[in-house]
mmCIF file of C-alpha atoms in Angstrom:
data_model
loop_
_atom_site.group_PDB
_atom_site.id
_atom_site.type_symbol
_atom_site.label_atom_id
_atom_site.label_comp_id
_atom_site.label_asym_id
_atom_site.label_seq_id
_atom_site.Cartn_x
_atom_site.Cartn_y
_atom_site.Cartn_z
ATOM 1 C CA MET A 287 160.348 180.683 26.998
ATOM 2 C CA MET A 288 160.212 177.009 27.690
ATOM 3 C CA LYS A 289 159.910 174.776 30.859
ATOM 4 C CA ALA A 290 162.486 173.267 33.119
ATOM 5 C CA ILE A 291 163.024 171.527 36.525
ATOM 6 C CA ALA A 292 165.412 173.741 38.494
ATOM 7 C CA VAL A 293 166.588 174.436 41.888
ATOM 8 C CA ARG A 294 168.077 177.678 43.986
ATOM 9 C CA PRO A 295 171.412 176.196 44.924
ATOM 10 C CA GLY A 296 172.413 176.110 48.619
ATOM 11 C CA GLN A 297 168.484 176.278 49.336
ATOM 12 C CA PRO A 298 167.129 172.788 50.635
ATOM 13 C CA ASN A 299 164.329 171.493 48.793
ATOM 14 C CA SER A 300 164.038 174.129 46.401
ATOM 15 C CA VAL A 301 163.101 172.195 43.212
ATOM 16 C CA HIS A 302 160.568 173.701 41.170
ATOM 17 C CA LEU A 303 159.143 173.814 37.481
ATOM 18 C CA ALA A 304 160.507 176.869 36.110
ATOM 19 C CA GLU A 305 160.112 178.928 32.817
ATOM 20 C CA VAL A 306 163.432 179.567 31.485
ATOM 21 C CA PRO A 307 164.649 181.175 28.055
ATOM 22 C CA THR A 308 164.609 179.040 25.253
ATOM 23 C CA PRO A 309 168.311 178.626 24.339
ATOM 24 C CA SER A 310 169.568 180.304 21.178
ATOM 25 C CA MET A 311 171.673 178.821 18.415
ATOM 26 C CA ALA A 312 173.443 182.319 18.374
ATOM 27 C CA SER A 313 175.240 181.197 22.039
ATOM 28 C CA ILE A 314 177.588 178.485 20.345
ATOM 29 C CA PRO A 315 180.161 180.544 18.223
ATOM 30 C CA ASP A 316 181.530 179.276 14.925
ATOM 31 C CA GLY A 317 178.302 177.922 13.523
ATOM 32 C CA ARG A 318 178.920 174.725 15.835
ATOM 33 C CA GLY A 319 175.770 175.028 17.512
ATOM 34 C CA VAL A 320 173.239 172.046 17.840
ATOM 35 C CA ARG A 321 169.611 172.430 19.106
ATOM 36 C CA VAL A 322 168.544 169.069 20.829
ATOM 37 C CA ARG A 323 164.843 168.320 21.677
ATOM 38 C CA MET A 324 165.468 166.498 25.119
ATOM 39 C CA LEU A 325 163.304 163.080 25.192
ATOM 40 C CA ARG A 326 164.394 161.412 28.576
ATOM 41 C CA VAL A 327 166.394 162.551 31.656
ATOM 42 C CA GLY A 328 167.573 160.293 34.418
ATOM 43 C CA ILE A 329 168.063 161.721 38.022
ATOM 44 C CA ASP A 330 170.118 160.232 40.483
ATOM 45 C CA GLY A 331 171.874 160.859 43.921
ATOM 46 C CA THR A 332 173.829 163.979 42.810
ATOM 47 C CA ASP A 333 170.503 165.410 42.004
ATOM 48 C CA LYS A 334 169.067 164.595 45.201
ATOM 49 C CA GLU A 335 172.224 166.145 47.468
ATOM 50 C CA ILE A 336 171.762 169.208 44.863
ATOM 51 C CA ASN A 337 168.231 169.464 45.748
ATOM 52 C CA GLU A 338 169.636 169.078 49.435
ATOM 53 C CA GLY A 339 171.636 172.312 49.254
ATOM 54 C CA LEU A 340 174.868 170.150 49.627
ATOM 55 C CA TYR A 341 176.731 171.651 46.555
ATOM 56 C CA GLY A 342 175.857 172.896 43.139
ATOM 57 C CA ALA A 343 176.004 176.536 41.836
ATOM 58 C CA PRO A 344 174.034 178.182 39.101
ATOM 59 C CA PRO A 345 175.322 180.147 36.151
ATOM 60 C CA PRO A 346 176.980 183.316 36.844
ATOM 61 C CA GLY A 347 174.522 186.098 37.504
ATOM 62 C CA GLU A 348 171.614 183.921 37.812
ATOM 63 C CA GLU A 349 169.596 182.636 41.011
ATOM 64 C CA ILE A 350 168.620 179.146 39.924
ATOM 65 C CA LEU A 351 170.239 176.226 38.082
ATOM 66 C CA VAL A 352 168.252 173.952 35.639
ATOM 67 C CA ILE A 353 169.497 170.445 37.078
ATOM 68 C CA GLY A 354 169.685 166.915 35.266
ATOM 69 C CA HIS A 355 173.158 165.452 33.774
ATOM 70 C CA GLU A 356 171.689 162.034 32.402
ATOM 71 C CA GLY A 357 170.613 163.300 29.199
ATOM 72 C CA PHE A 358 169.022 161.815 25.911
ATOM 73 C CA GLY A 359 167.955 163.738 22.903
ATOM 74 C CA ARG A 360 167.093 164.001 19.244
ATOM 75 C CA VAL A 361 168.691 166.840 17.079
ATOM 76 C CA GLU A 362 166.346 169.421 15.903
ATOM 77 C CA GLU A 363 168.552 171.938 14.126
ATOM 78 C CA VAL A 364 172.427 172.162 13.404
ATOM 79 C CA GLY A 365 174.599 175.112 12.534
ATOM 80 C CA SER A 366 176.364 175.592 9.704
ATOM 81 C CA GLU A 367 179.609 174.166 10.519
ATOM 82 C CA VAL A 368 178.189 171.267 11.907
ATOM 83 C CA SER A 369 179.000 167.960 9.623
ATOM 84 C CA ASP A 370 178.819 165.023 11.947
ATOM 85 C CA LEU A 371 175.349 165.203 13.236
ATOM 86 C CA SER A 372 172.010 166.020 11.346
ATOM 87 C CA PRO A 373 168.420 166.465 12.338
ATOM 88 C CA ASP A 374 166.744 163.525 13.708
ATOM 89 C CA ASP A 375 170.051 162.136 15.269
ATOM 90 C CA TYR A 376 169.760 160.847 18.489
ATOM 91 C CA VAL A 377 172.344 162.273 21.148
ATOM 92 C CA VAL A 378 173.674 162.102 24.668
ATOM 93 C CA PRO A 379 175.235 165.253 25.819
ATOM 94 C CA MET A 380 178.623 165.016 27.773
ATOM 95 C CA VAL A 381 178.651 166.493 31.172
ATOM 96 C CA ARG A 382 182.015 168.420 31.941
ATOM 97 C CA ARG A 383 183.262 171.384 30.049
ATOM 98 C CA PRO A 384 186.632 173.167 29.965
ATOM 99 C CA GLY A 385 187.950 175.480 32.587
ATOM 100 C CA GLY A 386 191.279 176.871 32.255
ATOM 101 C CA SER A 387 193.899 174.400 33.710
ATOM 102 C CA LEU A 388 196.530 172.789 31.379
ATOM 103 C CA TYR A 389 194.259 169.448 31.246
ATOM 104 C CA ASP A 390 191.323 171.576 30.119
ATOM 105 C CA ARG A 391 193.586 173.110 27.445
ATOM 106 C CA ILE A 392 194.700 169.793 26.063
ATOM 107 C CA GLY A 393 190.964 168.198 26.212
ATOM 108 C CA PHE A 394 190.847 166.629 29.439
ATOM 109 C CA PRO A 395 188.593 168.980 31.237
ATOM 110 C CA ASP A 396 187.348 165.496 33.404
ATOM 111 C CA LEU A 397 191.114 165.416 34.621
ATOM 112 C CA SER A 398 190.980 169.125 35.524
ATOM 113 C CA THR A 399 193.357 170.732 38.466
ATOM 114 C CA ASP A 400 190.996 173.943 38.598
ATOM 115 C CA GLU A 401 188.973 174.759 41.886
ATOM 116 C CA THR A 402 186.207 175.817 39.794
ATOM 117 C CA TYR A 403 185.008 173.190 37.467
ATOM 118 C CA TYR A 404 181.977 173.579 35.092
ATOM 119 C CA GLU A 405 179.294 170.714 34.743
ATOM 120 C CA ARG A 406 175.942 170.994 33.091
ATOM 121 C CA GLY A 407 172.930 170.497 35.832
ATOM 122 C CA ILE A 408 175.594 170.543 38.563
ATOM 123 C CA ASN A 409 177.914 173.396 38.500
ATOM 124 C CA PHE A 410 177.895 176.831 36.921
ATOM 125 C CA LEU A 411 175.671 175.427 33.916
ATOM 126 C CA HIS A 412 172.333 174.567 33.056
ATOM 127 C CA GLY A 413 171.337 170.861 32.823
ATOM 128 C CA TYR A 414 169.360 168.541 30.593
ATOM 129 C CA LEU A 415 165.760 168.578 32.731
ATOM 130 C CA ALA A 416 164.439 170.972 29.895
ATOM 131 C CA GLU A 417 162.586 170.962 26.662
ATOM 132 C CA GLU A 418 165.441 172.006 24.570
ATOM 133 C CA VAL A 419 169.046 172.853 24.848
ATOM 134 C CA VAL A 420 171.542 174.137 22.603
ATOM 135 C CA ASP A 421 175.179 172.953 22.667
ATOM 136 C CA ASP A 422 178.598 172.599 20.882
ATOM 137 C CA ALA A 423 178.374 169.851 18.724
ATOM 138 C CA SER A 424 181.745 168.693 20.260
ATOM 139 C CA TYR A 425 180.224 167.774 23.533
ATOM 140 C CA LEU A 426 177.088 165.613 21.805
ATOM 141 C CA VAL A 427 177.771 161.833 21.194
ATOM 142 C CA LYS A 428 175.851 160.238 18.627
ATOM 143 C CA VAL A 429 173.463 157.136 19.685
ATOM 144 C CA PRO A 430 172.165 154.666 17.145
ATOM 145 C CA PRO A 431 168.194 154.418 16.717
ATOM 146 C CA SER A 432 168.726 150.636 18.134
ATOM 147 C CA LEU A 433 169.636 152.105 21.575
ATOM 148 C CA LYS A 434 167.056 154.989 21.768
ATOM 149 C CA GLU A 435 164.931 153.444 24.489
ATOM 150 C CA VAL A 436 168.090 152.926 26.542
ATOM 151 C CA GLY A 437 170.196 155.911 25.652
ATOM 152 C CA VAL A 438 169.922 157.321 28.948
ATOM 153 C CA LEU A 439 171.857 154.975 30.715
ATOM 154 C CA VAL A 440 174.843 156.131 28.682
ATOM 155 C CA GLU A 441 175.927 158.900 30.966
ATOM 156 C CA PRO A 442 176.074 156.706 33.970
ATOM 157 C CA THR A 443 177.751 153.954 32.166
ATOM 158 C CA THR A 444 180.635 156.274 31.597
ATOM 159 C CA VAL A 445 181.842 156.008 34.946
ATOM 160 C CA ALA A 446 182.487 152.215 34.688
ATOM 161 C CA GLU A 447 183.920 153.432 31.292
ATOM 162 C CA LYS A 448 186.382 155.739 32.812
ATOM 163 C CA GLY A 449 186.985 153.627 35.687
ATOM 164 C CA TRP A 450 188.350 150.893 33.350
ATOM 165 C CA ARG A 451 190.188 153.012 31.224
ATOM 166 C CA GLN A 452 192.006 154.659 33.997
ATOM 167 C CA ALA A 453 193.025 151.373 35.461
ATOM 168 C CA VAL A 454 194.366 150.324 32.084
ATOM 169 C CA GLU A 455 196.550 153.594 31.720
ATOM 170 C CA ILE A 456 198.071 152.953 35.401
ATOM 171 C CA GLN A 457 198.426 149.363 35.031
ATOM 172 C CA ARG A 458 200.680 149.651 32.124
ATOM 173 C CA ARG A 459 203.265 150.178 34.796
ATOM 174 C CA LEU A 460 203.313 146.229 35.096
ATOM 175 C CA ARG A 461 204.168 145.694 31.706
ATOM 176 C CA LEU A 462 201.805 142.555 31.836
ATOM 177 C CA TRP A 463 198.673 142.934 33.609
ATOM 178 C CA ARG A 464 195.817 140.363 33.134
ATOM 179 C CA PRO A 465 192.851 140.967 35.625
ATOM 180 C CA GLN A 466 190.614 138.038 36.352
ATOM 181 C CA ARG A 467 188.778 138.915 39.605
ATOM 182 C CA THR A 468 186.662 142.057 39.915
ATOM 183 C CA ALA A 469 184.542 143.270 42.792
ATOM 184 C CA VAL A 470 182.106 145.717 42.299
ATOM 185 C CA LEU A 471 181.014 147.449 45.442
ATOM 186 C CA GLY A 472 177.190 148.583 45.122
ATOM 187 C CA ALA A 473 174.293 147.132 42.959
ATOM 188 C CA GLY A 474 172.456 150.440 42.234
ATOM 189 C CA THR A 475 172.515 151.791 38.566
ATOM 190 C CA ILE A 476 176.025 152.469 38.509
ATOM 191 C CA GLY A 477 177.080 149.260 40.292
ATOM 192 C CA LEU A 478 174.793 147.209 37.941
ATOM 193 C CA LEU A 479 176.191 148.962 34.775
ATOM 194 C CA ALA A 480 179.684 148.275 36.144
ATOM 195 C CA THR A 481 179.118 144.558 36.548
ATOM 196 C CA LEU A 482 177.892 144.666 33.329
ATOM 197 C CA ILE A 483 181.031 146.461 31.636
ATOM 198 C CA PHE A 484 183.314 143.909 33.460
ATOM 199 C CA ARG A 485 181.345 141.094 32.478
ATOM 200 C CA LEU A 486 181.552 141.814 28.789
ATOM 201 C CA ARG A 487 185.353 141.928 29.275
ATOM 202 C CA GLY A 488 185.226 138.418 30.621
ATOM 203 C CA PHE A 489 186.096 139.115 33.961
ATOM 204 C CA ASP A 490 184.854 136.871 37.063
ATOM 205 C CA VAL A 491 182.658 139.539 38.767
ATOM 206 C CA THR A 492 181.237 139.413 42.404
ATOM 207 C CA THR A 493 178.771 142.268 43.212
ATOM 208 C CA PHE A 494 178.542 143.352 46.785
ATOM 209 C CA ALA A 495 175.488 145.185 48.253
ATOM 210 C CA ARG A 496 173.627 145.541 51.366
ATOM 211 C CA THR A 497 170.406 144.030 50.750
ATOM 212 C CA LYS A 498 169.948 140.159 51.305
ATOM 213 C CA LYS A 499 168.865 138.233 47.805
ATOM 214 C CA PRO A 500 166.163 137.825 46.235
ATOM 215 C CA TYR A 501 165.156 141.180 44.715
ATOM 216 C CA LEU A 502 165.780 142.684 41.065
ATOM 217 C CA ASN A 503 169.366 143.918 41.712
ATOM 218 C CA THR A 504 170.473 140.561 42.490
ATOM 219 C CA ASP A 505 168.541 139.021 39.767
ATOM 220 C CA LEU A 506 170.169 141.723 37.323
ATOM 221 C CA ALA A 507 173.840 140.771 38.480
ATOM 222 C CA GLU A 508 173.293 137.203 38.211
ATOM 223 C CA ALA A 509 171.604 137.621 34.765
ATOM 224 C CA VAL A 510 175.036 138.598 33.284
ATOM 225 C CA GLY A 511 177.123 135.725 35.162
ATOM 226 C CA ALA A 512 178.229 137.673 38.231
ATOM 227 C CA ARG A 513 177.699 136.489 41.617
ATOM 228 C CA TYR A 514 176.287 138.380 44.199
ATOM 229 C CA TYR A 515 176.802 138.735 47.896
ATOM 230 C CA SER A 516 174.797 140.630 50.645
ATOM 231 C CA THR A 517 177.580 142.318 52.926
ATOM 232 C CA GLN A 518 174.683 141.758 55.616
ATOM 233 C CA GLU A 519 175.859 137.949 55.280
ATOM 234 C CA ILE A 520 179.612 138.430 54.168
ATOM 235 C CA SER A 521 181.924 141.295 54.325
ATOM 236 C CA LEU A 522 184.193 142.115 51.173
ATOM 237 C CA LEU A 523 187.040 141.136 53.679
ATOM 238 C CA GLU A 524 185.987 137.810 54.394
ATOM 239 C CA ALA A 525 185.242 137.031 50.810
ATOM 240 C CA ALA A 526 188.566 138.135 49.852
ATOM 241 C CA ASN A 527 190.184 136.115 52.578
ATOM 242 C CA ARG A 528 187.702 133.005 51.538
ATOM 243 C CA GLU A 529 188.216 132.920 47.590
ATOM 244 C CA GLY A 530 191.457 134.890 47.196
ATOM 245 C CA PRO A 531 192.125 138.725 46.639
ATOM 246 C CA PHE A 532 190.548 140.608 43.925
ATOM 247 C CA ASP A 533 192.639 142.070 40.906
ATOM 248 C CA MET A 534 190.449 145.251 40.983
ATOM 249 C CA ILE A 535 187.599 146.488 42.918
ATOM 250 C CA LEU A 536 185.269 149.250 41.928
ATOM 251 C CA GLU A 537 183.632 151.002 44.623
ATOM 252 C CA ALA A 538 180.040 152.937 43.961
ATOM 253 C CA THR A 539 178.226 152.306 47.272
ATOM 254 C CA GLY A 540 178.587 156.382 48.474
ATOM 255 C CA TYR A 541 179.536 154.698 51.961
ATOM 256 C CA SER A 542 183.110 155.829 52.358
ATOM 257 C CA PRO A 543 184.298 153.469 55.101
ATOM 258 C CA LEU A 544 183.993 150.594 52.287
ATOM 259 C CA ALA A 545 186.994 152.377 50.432
ATOM 260 C CA PHE A 546 189.462 151.290 53.263
ATOM 261 C CA GLU A 547 187.971 147.861 53.523
ATOM 262 C CA ALA A 548 188.430 147.783 49.993
ATOM 263 C CA MET A 549 192.053 148.726 50.641
ATOM 264 C CA GLU A 550 192.644 145.379 52.655
ATOM 265 C CA ALA A 551 190.651 143.242 49.950
ATOM 266 C CA VAL A 552 192.527 143.934 46.813
ATOM 267 C CA GLY A 553 195.419 141.928 45.557
ATOM 268 C CA LYS A 554 198.956 142.333 45.137
ATOM 269 C CA ASN A 555 199.693 144.830 42.207
ATOM 270 C CA GLY A 556 195.807 145.456 42.148
ATOM 271 C CA ILE A 557 193.889 148.249 41.868
ATOM 272 C CA ILE A 558 190.937 150.273 43.618
ATOM 273 C CA ILE A 559 188.561 152.581 41.589
ATOM 274 C CA LEU A 560 186.798 155.064 43.804
ATOM 275 C CA SER A 561 183.881 156.761 42.069
ATOM 276 C CA SER A 562 181.730 157.638 45.126
ATOM 277 C CA VAL A 563 181.399 161.339 46.090
ATOM 278 C CA THR A 564 180.760 161.644 49.769
ATOM 279 C CA GLY A 565 179.652 165.036 50.921
ATOM 280 C CA GLY A 566 179.358 163.923 54.792
ATOM 281 C CA ASP A 567 181.733 164.195 57.715
ATOM 282 C CA ARG A 568 181.611 160.286 58.303
ATOM 283 C CA LYS A 569 184.827 159.139 60.361
ATOM 284 C CA VAL A 570 186.047 155.433 61.009
ATOM 285 C CA GLU A 571 189.008 153.852 62.770
ATOM 286 C CA VAL A 572 191.264 151.936 60.015
ATOM 287 C CA PRO A 573 194.228 149.547 60.650
ATOM 288 C CA ALA A 574 196.402 152.209 59.095
ATOM 289 C CA ASP A 575 199.521 150.539 59.248
ATOM 290 C CA ARG A 576 198.416 147.125 57.905
ATOM 291 C CA ILE A 577 196.830 149.149 55.061
ATOM 292 C CA ASN A 578 200.000 151.108 54.573
ATOM 293 C CA LEU A 579 202.079 148.061 54.664
ATOM 294 C CA GLU A 580 200.437 145.930 52.392
ATOM 295 C CA PHE A 581 199.943 148.735 49.831
ATOM 296 C CA VAL A 582 203.599 149.298 49.690
ATOM 297 C CA LEU A 583 204.845 145.586 49.763
ATOM 298 C CA GLY A 584 202.117 144.682 47.173
ATOM 299 C CA ASN A 585 202.747 147.537 44.640
ATOM 300 C CA LYS A 586 198.636 148.564 45.034
ATOM 301 C CA VAL A 587 196.859 151.403 43.651
ATOM 302 C CA ALA A 588 193.937 153.355 44.702
ATOM 303 C CA VAL A 589 192.335 156.109 42.157
ATOM 304 C CA GLY A 590 189.546 158.458 41.981
ATOM 305 C CA ILE A 591 187.519 159.383 39.147
ATOM 306 C CA VAL A 592 185.143 161.913 38.450
ATOM 307 C CA SER A 593 183.248 162.953 35.402
ATOM 308 C CA ALA A 594 184.128 161.297 32.331
ATOM 309 C CA GLY A 595 185.709 162.494 28.742
ATOM 310 C CA ARG A 596 184.300 162.028 25.277
ATOM 311 C CA ASP A 597 186.218 158.438 24.800
ATOM 312 C CA ASP A 598 184.384 157.176 27.977
ATOM 313 C CA PHE A 599 180.741 158.337 26.011
ATOM 314 C CA GLU A 600 181.741 156.567 23.013
ATOM 315 C CA ALA A 601 182.980 153.630 24.839
ATOM 316 C CA ALA A 602 179.690 153.404 26.482
ATOM 317 C CA VAL A 603 177.766 153.703 23.595
ATOM 318 C CA ARG A 604 179.489 150.623 21.950
ATOM 319 C CA ASP A 605 179.214 148.321 25.049
ATOM 320 C CA LEU A 606 175.540 149.312 25.385
ATOM 321 C CA ALA A 607 175.038 148.031 22.059
ATOM 322 C CA HIS A 608 177.337 144.692 23.017
ATOM 323 C CA ALA A 609 175.191 144.330 25.888
ATOM 324 C CA GLU A 610 171.992 144.525 23.870
ATOM 325 C CA ALA A 611 173.331 141.767 21.708
ATOM 326 C CA ALA A 612 174.545 139.444 24.441
ATOM 327 C CA TYR A 613 171.909 140.031 27.105
ATOM 328 C CA PRO A 614 168.687 141.233 25.259
ATOM 329 C CA GLY A 615 166.194 142.973 27.265
ATOM 330 C CA TRP A 616 168.573 143.200 30.331
ATOM 331 C CA LEU A 617 169.232 147.124 30.376
ATOM 332 C CA LYS A 618 165.708 148.190 29.805
ATOM 333 C CA ARG A 619 165.038 146.168 33.131
ATOM 334 C CA LEU A 620 167.123 148.712 34.906
ATOM 335 C CA LEU A 621 164.724 151.399 33.901
ATOM 336 C CA THR A 622 162.326 150.922 36.681
ATOM 337 C CA HIS A 623 160.588 154.187 37.337
ATOM 338 C CA ALA A 624 159.403 156.437 34.929
ATOM 339 C CA VAL A 625 157.375 159.713 35.069
ATOM 340 C CA GLN A 626 155.725 161.645 32.257
ATOM 341 C CA GLY A 627 156.489 165.231 31.832
ATOM 342 C CA LEU A 628 158.492 168.096 33.552
ATOM 343 C CA GLU A 629 155.588 169.406 35.305
ATOM 344 C CA ASN A 630 155.586 166.079 37.592
ATOM 345 C CA TYR A 631 158.971 166.981 39.284
ATOM 346 C CA PRO A 632 157.288 165.958 42.696
ATOM 347 C CA LEU A 633 156.826 162.523 41.814
ATOM 348 C CA LEU A 634 160.211 162.050 40.062
ATOM 349 C CA PHE A 635 161.937 163.034 43.116
ATOM 350 C CA ASN A 636 159.587 160.969 45.635
ATOM 351 C CA ASP A 637 160.389 157.961 43.336
ATOM 352 C CA LEU A 638 164.230 159.032 43.883
ATOM 353 C CA THR A 639 164.119 159.512 47.257
ATOM 354 C CA GLU A 640 161.290 157.113 48.884
ATOM 355 C CA GLU A 641 161.047 153.898 46.078
ATOM 356 C CA LYS A 642 163.314 151.283 47.650
ATOM 357 C CA GLU A 643 163.093 148.987 44.763
ATOM 358 C CA ALA A 644 163.898 151.870 42.116
ATOM 359 C CA ILE A 645 167.186 151.436 40.175
ATOM 360 C CA LYS A 646 166.982 154.163 37.354
ATOM 361 C CA VAL A 647 164.668 157.079 37.862
ATOM 362 C CA TYR A 648 163.835 159.284 34.873
ATOM 363 C CA CYS A 649 161.609 161.886 33.253
ATOM 364 C CA ASP A 650 160.017 161.327 29.839
ATOM 365 C CA ILE A 651 159.825 165.024 28.552
ATOM 366 C CA ALA A 652 158.713 164.399 24.943
ATOM 367 C CA GLU A 653 157.932 161.327 22.451
ATOM 368 C CA PHE A 654 160.363 159.535 20.792
#
């Protein structure tokens, strides 16, 4: 048996320390299993909402769900048919697993059309806030030792990576697309990592969030060459009207009305990337006719993204390595709140929900 942090899905505030069976290499067929010692796991709003009982499901036949989808660990053992990983390699496990749709069958589970989806630590599959996991080598992405201190940021970085990848695919319709002005809505972990990714690509980036300067998040945005605006002082639409419309907007706030404001602020031939999962029942009044007219006449696009594919994880590893060279020490500054040991899960969730200055909250499970 081993320790893990789990919830009873659907039951609010049920997070607890559980004793669960140690996973077996035999659970992965064809000699493709890999045993991973979990070293560090981040938590975010998804874990908070699962603990609130808003969504999430345990594996079939079980009552609890081990949470945590932002994993980082070290390989302990590999199966007989695994040639691309070895003991002591550092890895990040992917989150989404295949279902039965056409997209699942051709290797794109992040684009699944199934009503039932499988995500580790979220839906029907145990997550990574545990001492060990066993997984198929196909879902483990190797991380170089130089990134071991910030490897827990790989999974959240995949949000921006997938957004950019999808934007490029969609904008092939234009034959020639050279975005210059990009807006990132939100200055939490996802927003700051998106700001970083777009700056690494040379874009002019404006990051919007509610809090006024100065504070750590604004310092981090400006440290990579972005400008920062507080929406208490200037709205997205006002900024777009003053400085010119944006070619691309990534929304990562969790505040759904901003999606509709973005539709007014994006320029002709522009694209909006929506990444927030909003589980509430908020209603707003919007200038529907104007938004529709400008979308039609301006050939604009809005696309939703969820989860990420292997390409996005591998791109995240490359870009984090690039970031370490371009902005030394910047990534470590995102790691604001560390909690030692699975048994300290109450502090972990307290930091996530109560610490206003937290950027990335994470649990150190074992020594590197």
